[in-house]
XYZ file of C-alpha atoms in Angstrom:
397
model
C 5.221 -2.190 30.482
C 8.722 -2.398 29.022
C 7.546 -4.284 25.947
C 5.133 -1.535 24.862
C 7.974 0.982 24.741
C 9.017 1.612 21.110
C 12.475 2.543 22.340
C 12.900 -0.975 23.708
C 12.266 -2.542 20.301
C 14.631 -0.086 18.631
C 17.210 -1.137 21.214
C 16.564 -4.817 20.401
C 17.050 -4.149 16.684
C 20.367 -2.337 17.225
C 21.602 -5.020 19.631
C 20.740 -7.865 17.240
C 22.369 -6.204 14.232
C 25.505 -5.404 16.226
C 25.624 -8.960 17.556
C 25.782 -10.483 14.074
C 28.099 -8.042 12.318
C 31.005 -8.342 14.765
C 33.382 -11.327 15.094
C 32.169 -14.233 17.210
C 34.769 -13.691 19.915
C 33.264 -10.282 20.747
C 29.652 -11.437 20.955
C 29.661 -11.962 24.722
C 30.822 -8.370 25.105
C 27.874 -7.159 23.015
C 25.465 -9.080 25.241
C 27.120 -7.706 28.375
C 27.035 -4.146 27.068
C 23.428 -4.399 25.879
C 22.362 -6.007 29.160
C 24.026 -3.313 31.253
C 22.529 -0.593 29.035
C 19.066 -2.140 29.261
C 19.235 -2.547 33.033
C 20.673 0.939 33.573
C 17.850 2.510 31.581
C 15.022 0.673 33.367
C 16.538 0.177 36.845
C 19.137 2.925 37.183
C 22.107 2.581 39.507
C 21.069 -0.881 40.699
C 23.077 -2.168 37.746
C 26.205 -1.551 39.831
C 24.794 -3.768 42.582
C 24.274 -6.667 40.164
C 27.698 -6.154 38.597
C 29.416 -6.105 41.969
C 27.505 -9.178 43.104
C 28.346 -11.091 39.914
C 32.051 -10.178 39.992
C 32.361 -11.034 43.692
C 30.700 -14.412 43.191
C 32.882 -15.172 40.161
C 36.077 -14.327 42.051
C 35.064 -16.340 45.120
C 34.197 -19.469 43.171
C 37.355 -19.123 41.035
C 39.563 -18.919 44.134
C 37.604 -21.743 45.767
C 38.417 -24.033 42.832
C 41.979 -22.945 42.055
C 43.265 -22.446 45.596
C 41.217 -25.193 47.275
C 39.613 -22.594 49.550
C 36.451 -24.619 50.031
C 34.796 -22.161 52.419
C 34.515 -19.617 49.598
C 31.941 -21.730 47.758
C 29.277 -21.573 50.473
C 30.292 -17.959 51.119
C 29.422 -17.099 47.518
C 25.998 -18.787 47.754
C 25.207 -17.251 51.132
C 26.329 -13.844 49.879
C 23.954 -13.731 46.914
C 21.092 -15.077 49.072
C 21.720 -12.355 51.666
C 21.635 -9.663 48.986
C 18.273 -10.954 47.766
C 17.067 -11.272 51.345
C 17.974 -7.702 52.216
C 16.283 -6.087 49.240
C 13.271 -8.389 49.005
C 12.498 -9.573 52.524
C 13.745 -6.912 54.972
C 10.383 -5.200 55.303
C 8.545 -8.518 55.552
C 10.846 -9.586 58.381
C 10.563 -6.236 60.214
C 6.764 -6.074 59.854
C 6.376 -9.649 61.112
C 8.682 -9.008 64.058
C 6.816 -5.821 64.974
C 3.486 -7.662 64.797
C 4.790 -10.434 67.059
C 6.072 -7.863 69.550
C 2.957 -5.710 69.350
C 2.553 -5.815 73.121
C 5.352 -3.235 73.328
C 2.916 -0.694 71.793
C 5.630 0.710 69.564
C 7.603 -0.604 66.574
C 10.495 -2.808 67.620
C 12.278 -1.925 64.382
C 11.488 0.855 61.885
C 10.252 -0.246 58.470
C 12.868 0.393 55.807
C 10.627 2.259 53.390
C 13.580 3.371 51.289
C 14.433 -0.176 50.166
C 13.374 -0.645 46.540
C 13.431 -4.105 45.004
C 15.855 -4.090 42.052
C 14.285 -5.133 38.769
C 14.550 -8.869 38.105
C 16.808 -9.591 41.101
C 14.968 -12.846 41.890
C 15.779 -14.266 38.449
C 19.314 -12.878 38.582
C 19.913 -14.519 41.969
C 18.632 -17.940 40.923
C 20.767 -17.934 37.774
C 23.796 -16.850 39.773
C 23.254 -19.641 42.316
C 22.904 -22.112 39.437
C 26.216 -20.922 38.008
C 28.049 -21.091 41.359
C 26.809 -24.598 42.152
C 27.443 -26.032 38.680
C 30.872 -24.399 38.506
C 31.778 -26.013 41.813
C 30.492 -29.368 40.538
C 32.673 -29.017 37.439
C 29.765 -29.410 35.039
C 30.302 -26.172 33.088
C 32.401 -25.826 29.918
C 35.550 -23.714 29.958
C 34.743 -20.054 29.395
C 35.922 -16.503 29.919
C 34.518 -13.951 32.405
C 32.748 -12.101 29.568
C 30.741 -15.244 28.752
C 29.716 -15.528 32.402
C 28.547 -11.909 32.465
C 26.739 -12.305 29.133
C 24.799 -15.189 30.672
C 23.683 -13.109 33.654
C 23.075 -9.880 31.733
C 21.265 -11.382 28.751
C 18.567 -8.725 28.749
C 15.613 -10.658 27.232
C 15.463 -12.849 30.366
C 16.406 -10.330 33.061
C 12.854 -9.184 33.834
C 10.799 -12.396 33.950
C 12.932 -15.352 32.869
C 12.929 -18.117 31.790
C 15.677 -19.145 34.211
C 18.556 -20.230 31.974
C 21.275 -22.853 32.350
C 24.808 -21.751 31.515
C 25.862 -25.031 29.910
C 22.956 -24.739 27.458
C 23.267 -21.001 26.857
C 27.025 -20.713 26.322
C 27.506 -22.996 23.260
C 24.892 -20.998 21.331
C 26.908 -17.778 21.337
C 28.636 -18.756 18.087
C 25.448 -19.404 16.092
C 25.167 -17.760 12.681
C 22.175 -15.727 11.594
C 19.379 -17.973 10.353
C 16.180 -16.732 8.809
C 14.084 -19.405 10.509
C 15.327 -18.238 13.907
C 14.273 -14.696 13.062
C 10.838 -15.765 11.785
C 10.223 -17.949 14.839
C 11.397 -15.123 17.074
C 9.100 -12.502 15.554
C 6.170 -14.931 15.685
C 6.761 -15.740 19.366
C 7.067 -12.049 20.202
C 3.745 -11.392 18.449
C 2.070 -14.259 20.308
C 3.439 -12.987 23.611
C 2.235 -9.434 23.032
C -1.204 -10.734 22.027
C -1.426 -12.826 25.199
C -0.428 -9.938 27.452
C -2.127 -6.977 25.847
C -5.277 -8.563 24.440
C -6.118 -11.785 26.261
C -4.796 -10.950 29.751
C -6.011 -7.358 29.531
C -9.509 -8.339 28.428
C -10.025 -11.254 30.829
C -8.703 -9.087 33.667
C -11.980 -7.145 33.599
C -13.798 -10.269 34.763
C -11.327 -10.798 37.604
C -11.824 -7.407 39.303
C -14.128 -8.667 42.133
C -11.303 -10.750 43.676
C -8.776 -7.924 43.671
C -10.062 -6.266 46.847
C -11.857 -6.949 50.097
C -14.670 -4.658 48.993
C -15.133 -6.599 45.764
C -15.283 -9.883 47.664
C -17.825 -8.551 50.144
C -20.131 -7.103 47.477
C -20.108 -10.050 45.040
C -22.149 -13.241 45.089
C -20.617 -16.727 45.040
C -21.092 -17.270 41.308
C -19.436 -13.955 40.454
C -16.491 -14.734 42.733
C -15.935 -18.134 41.104
C -16.016 -16.545 37.647
C -13.611 -13.834 38.816
C -11.151 -16.295 40.377
C -11.181 -18.529 37.292
C -10.656 -15.425 35.159
C -7.707 -14.399 37.329
C -6.245 -17.880 36.896
C -6.222 -17.326 33.128
C -4.966 -13.743 33.494
C -1.919 -15.052 35.377
C -1.293 -17.642 32.669
C -1.646 -15.335 29.661
C 0.327 -12.540 31.305
C 3.222 -14.685 32.513
C 3.410 -17.007 29.507
C 3.202 -13.884 27.334
C 6.328 -12.555 29.052
C 8.048 -15.881 28.429
C 7.033 -15.901 24.756
C 8.460 -12.411 24.285
C 11.720 -13.379 26.003
C 12.021 -16.641 24.045
C 11.211 -14.849 20.802
C 13.718 -12.051 21.434
C 16.430 -14.587 22.272
C 15.710 -16.356 18.967
C 16.635 -13.129 17.169
C 20.126 -13.670 18.609
C 20.076 -17.318 17.494
C 19.689 -18.461 21.110
C 17.066 -21.053 22.033
C 15.753 -20.628 25.571
C 13.949 -23.344 27.540
C 10.170 -23.417 27.200
C 8.453 -22.174 30.325
C 4.829 -23.245 29.773
C 3.247 -26.259 28.108
C -0.552 -25.982 28.414
C -0.440 -26.237 32.233
C -4.207 -26.170 32.690
C -4.457 -29.489 30.848
C -2.370 -31.198 33.536
C -3.884 -34.365 34.978
C -2.227 -33.983 38.375
C -0.551 -31.299 40.434
C 2.831 -32.976 39.796
C 2.203 -32.788 36.054
C 1.075 -29.173 36.472
C 4.502 -28.242 37.847
C 6.088 -29.989 34.864
C 4.077 -27.670 32.621
C 3.940 -24.414 34.613
C 6.996 -22.134 34.992
C 9.091 -25.099 33.947
C 12.446 -23.386 34.396
C 11.610 -22.492 38.011
C 10.396 -26.029 38.707
C 13.677 -27.418 37.365
C 15.695 -24.993 39.502
C 13.752 -25.805 42.673
C 14.070 -29.544 42.048
C 17.821 -29.421 41.400
C 18.899 -26.861 44.000
C 16.345 -27.258 46.806
C 14.501 -30.588 46.606
C 17.477 -32.794 45.719
C 19.853 -31.255 48.314
C 17.176 -31.874 50.955
C 17.270 -35.541 50.009
C 14.644 -35.621 47.288
C 12.810 -38.938 47.184
C 15.763 -40.993 48.463
C 14.779 -40.553 52.108
C 12.118 -42.023 54.409
C 8.540 -41.312 53.372
C 7.843 -38.656 56.001
C 10.989 -36.799 54.894
C 9.807 -36.792 51.285
C 6.664 -34.965 52.364
C 8.730 -32.511 54.413
C 11.010 -31.934 51.411
C 8.026 -31.221 49.160
C 6.580 -28.743 51.647
C 9.922 -26.983 52.141
C 10.558 -26.750 48.407
C 7.158 -25.223 47.726
C 7.551 -22.835 50.664
C 10.741 -21.580 48.971
C 8.764 -21.269 45.735
C 6.170 -19.150 47.520
C 8.766 -16.877 49.118
C 10.531 -16.469 45.773
C 7.287 -15.248 44.187
C 6.741 -12.483 46.711
C 7.787 -11.041 50.063
C 4.523 -11.633 51.937
C 3.041 -14.459 53.986
C 0.227 -15.058 51.518
C 2.832 -16.285 49.009
C 4.186 -18.698 51.620
C 0.640 -19.970 52.224
C 0.181 -20.324 48.460
C 3.420 -22.326 48.242
C 2.428 -24.559 51.172
C -0.977 -25.075 49.565
C 0.768 -26.460 46.478
C 3.121 -28.465 48.678
C 0.142 -30.054 50.403
C -1.430 -30.904 47.041
C 1.835 -32.514 45.942
C 1.944 -34.549 49.146
C -1.648 -35.716 48.689
C -0.917 -36.642 45.082
C 2.181 -38.601 46.057
C 0.255 -40.452 48.783
C -2.475 -41.312 46.269
C 0.028 -42.590 43.672
C 2.119 -44.619 46.126
C -0.500 -45.884 48.561
C -3.864 -45.961 46.794
C -3.568 -45.999 43.004
C -1.385 -49.114 42.988
C -4.126 -51.029 44.781
C -6.928 -50.000 42.426
C -8.091 -52.104 39.511
C -7.130 -50.896 36.019
C -9.639 -48.444 34.547
C -11.602 -49.899 31.597
C -10.543 -48.417 28.265
C -13.969 -46.904 27.598
C -13.793 -45.002 30.919
C -10.314 -43.529 30.460
C -11.386 -40.341 28.606
C -13.785 -39.580 31.453
C -11.187 -40.179 34.152
C -8.715 -37.989 32.263
C -11.220 -35.119 32.140
C -11.972 -35.634 35.826
C -8.254 -35.535 36.684
C -7.804 -32.327 34.663
C -10.817 -30.804 36.399
C -9.625 -31.699 39.897
C -6.151 -30.321 39.186
C -7.508 -27.097 37.719
C -9.837 -26.701 40.706
C -6.942 -27.011 43.163
C -4.729 -24.612 41.215
C -7.564 -22.088 40.898
C -8.431 -22.255 44.600
C -4.785 -21.652 45.508
C -4.904 -18.352 43.614
C -6.981 -16.895 46.456
C -3.773 -16.770 48.507
C -1.618 -15.630 45.598
C -3.609 -12.498 44.918
C -4.708 -11.477 48.425
C -3.287 -11.202 51.952
C -3.843 -14.326 54.033
C -6.894 -13.043 55.932
C -8.596 -11.740 52.788
C -7.696 -14.897 50.885
C -9.313 -16.999 53.590
C -12.444 -14.815 53.451
C -12.574 -15.344 49.702
C -12.342 -19.127 50.132
C -15.191 -19.064 52.660
C -17.302 -16.935 50.326
C -16.596 -19.279 47.418
C -18.127 -22.151 49.371
C -21.003 -20.087 50.744
C -19.733 -20.286 54.329
C -20.038 -16.556 55.057
């Protein structure tokens, strides 16, 4: 793990000190240089791919605005999506196509084994799309190219987010050193490391039965439920730990990043869960997928389609395999059911007596947690194995 490497923390210290001792106008350059150095060390020559992609997108959107070349705006978006698609989804596409054409008794296309997914490219792509769209909309403050690159190559968020917004990030580049920022930053880093290395690492031992087909086959129903619940907490502590470390490191630079988790397992509905879980991703999906599809301003059946499509994109973003798509559709279905309940059923029910509300709140939390936990079967395993796990959980096999 990057964050257990002492050299990384020495790098952070040098970057932070350099950031504060130089004039404000050079700070973006420090962030660009540190980001490129960080990415080069951990991902090698792929840094040139990200640089080329960023520069090309910046030039295209600049020409689109200044020269009224409107076709360059969609070209920039499509370009960055195609880059992500090639590196992340080529093998998924080829494998699926070969499976569908299995009657030929030979691969229709060879699997591109040499394609390696560049570190953090999913986060990089989503932030770049955000920048392109908001720049086209005219909602970004005036800035120089170095500020744009510092936004994309801000190394604390390059590996696992949170997904930033340029208009929030950019004004903070002139902040002075404040002791409270540093203390908050160090504290958040400590909390994040504790979550990842102690809590996630320890609870992970309980989750081992659901990591393989053999473990599923050899475990009883009770053990599998314990393991899947444990995995649900492993995911939370591991991922929120990453976010804490990123948020804490950014604070050392005087930069406040968006919170990514707010006690998601206390959510009373699946809609509330997505307002508490990976919040920056939920915001991005809502603004750049759900709203462009029509959001909630369309006929009812279209709203459900929009929810399913948005969560399918969420699943694909998480991983290049069909089980992630199934996981996303599972959440989309839960969102549709929740919306139907709120719009068609809840409004017709009598108000809950005050003395019953604590009980109904606990029940709502329990139902939501149950649905989220069950969906993890398709997050951790291929579709067939995930389905076997679900059947075993309910004693059906």
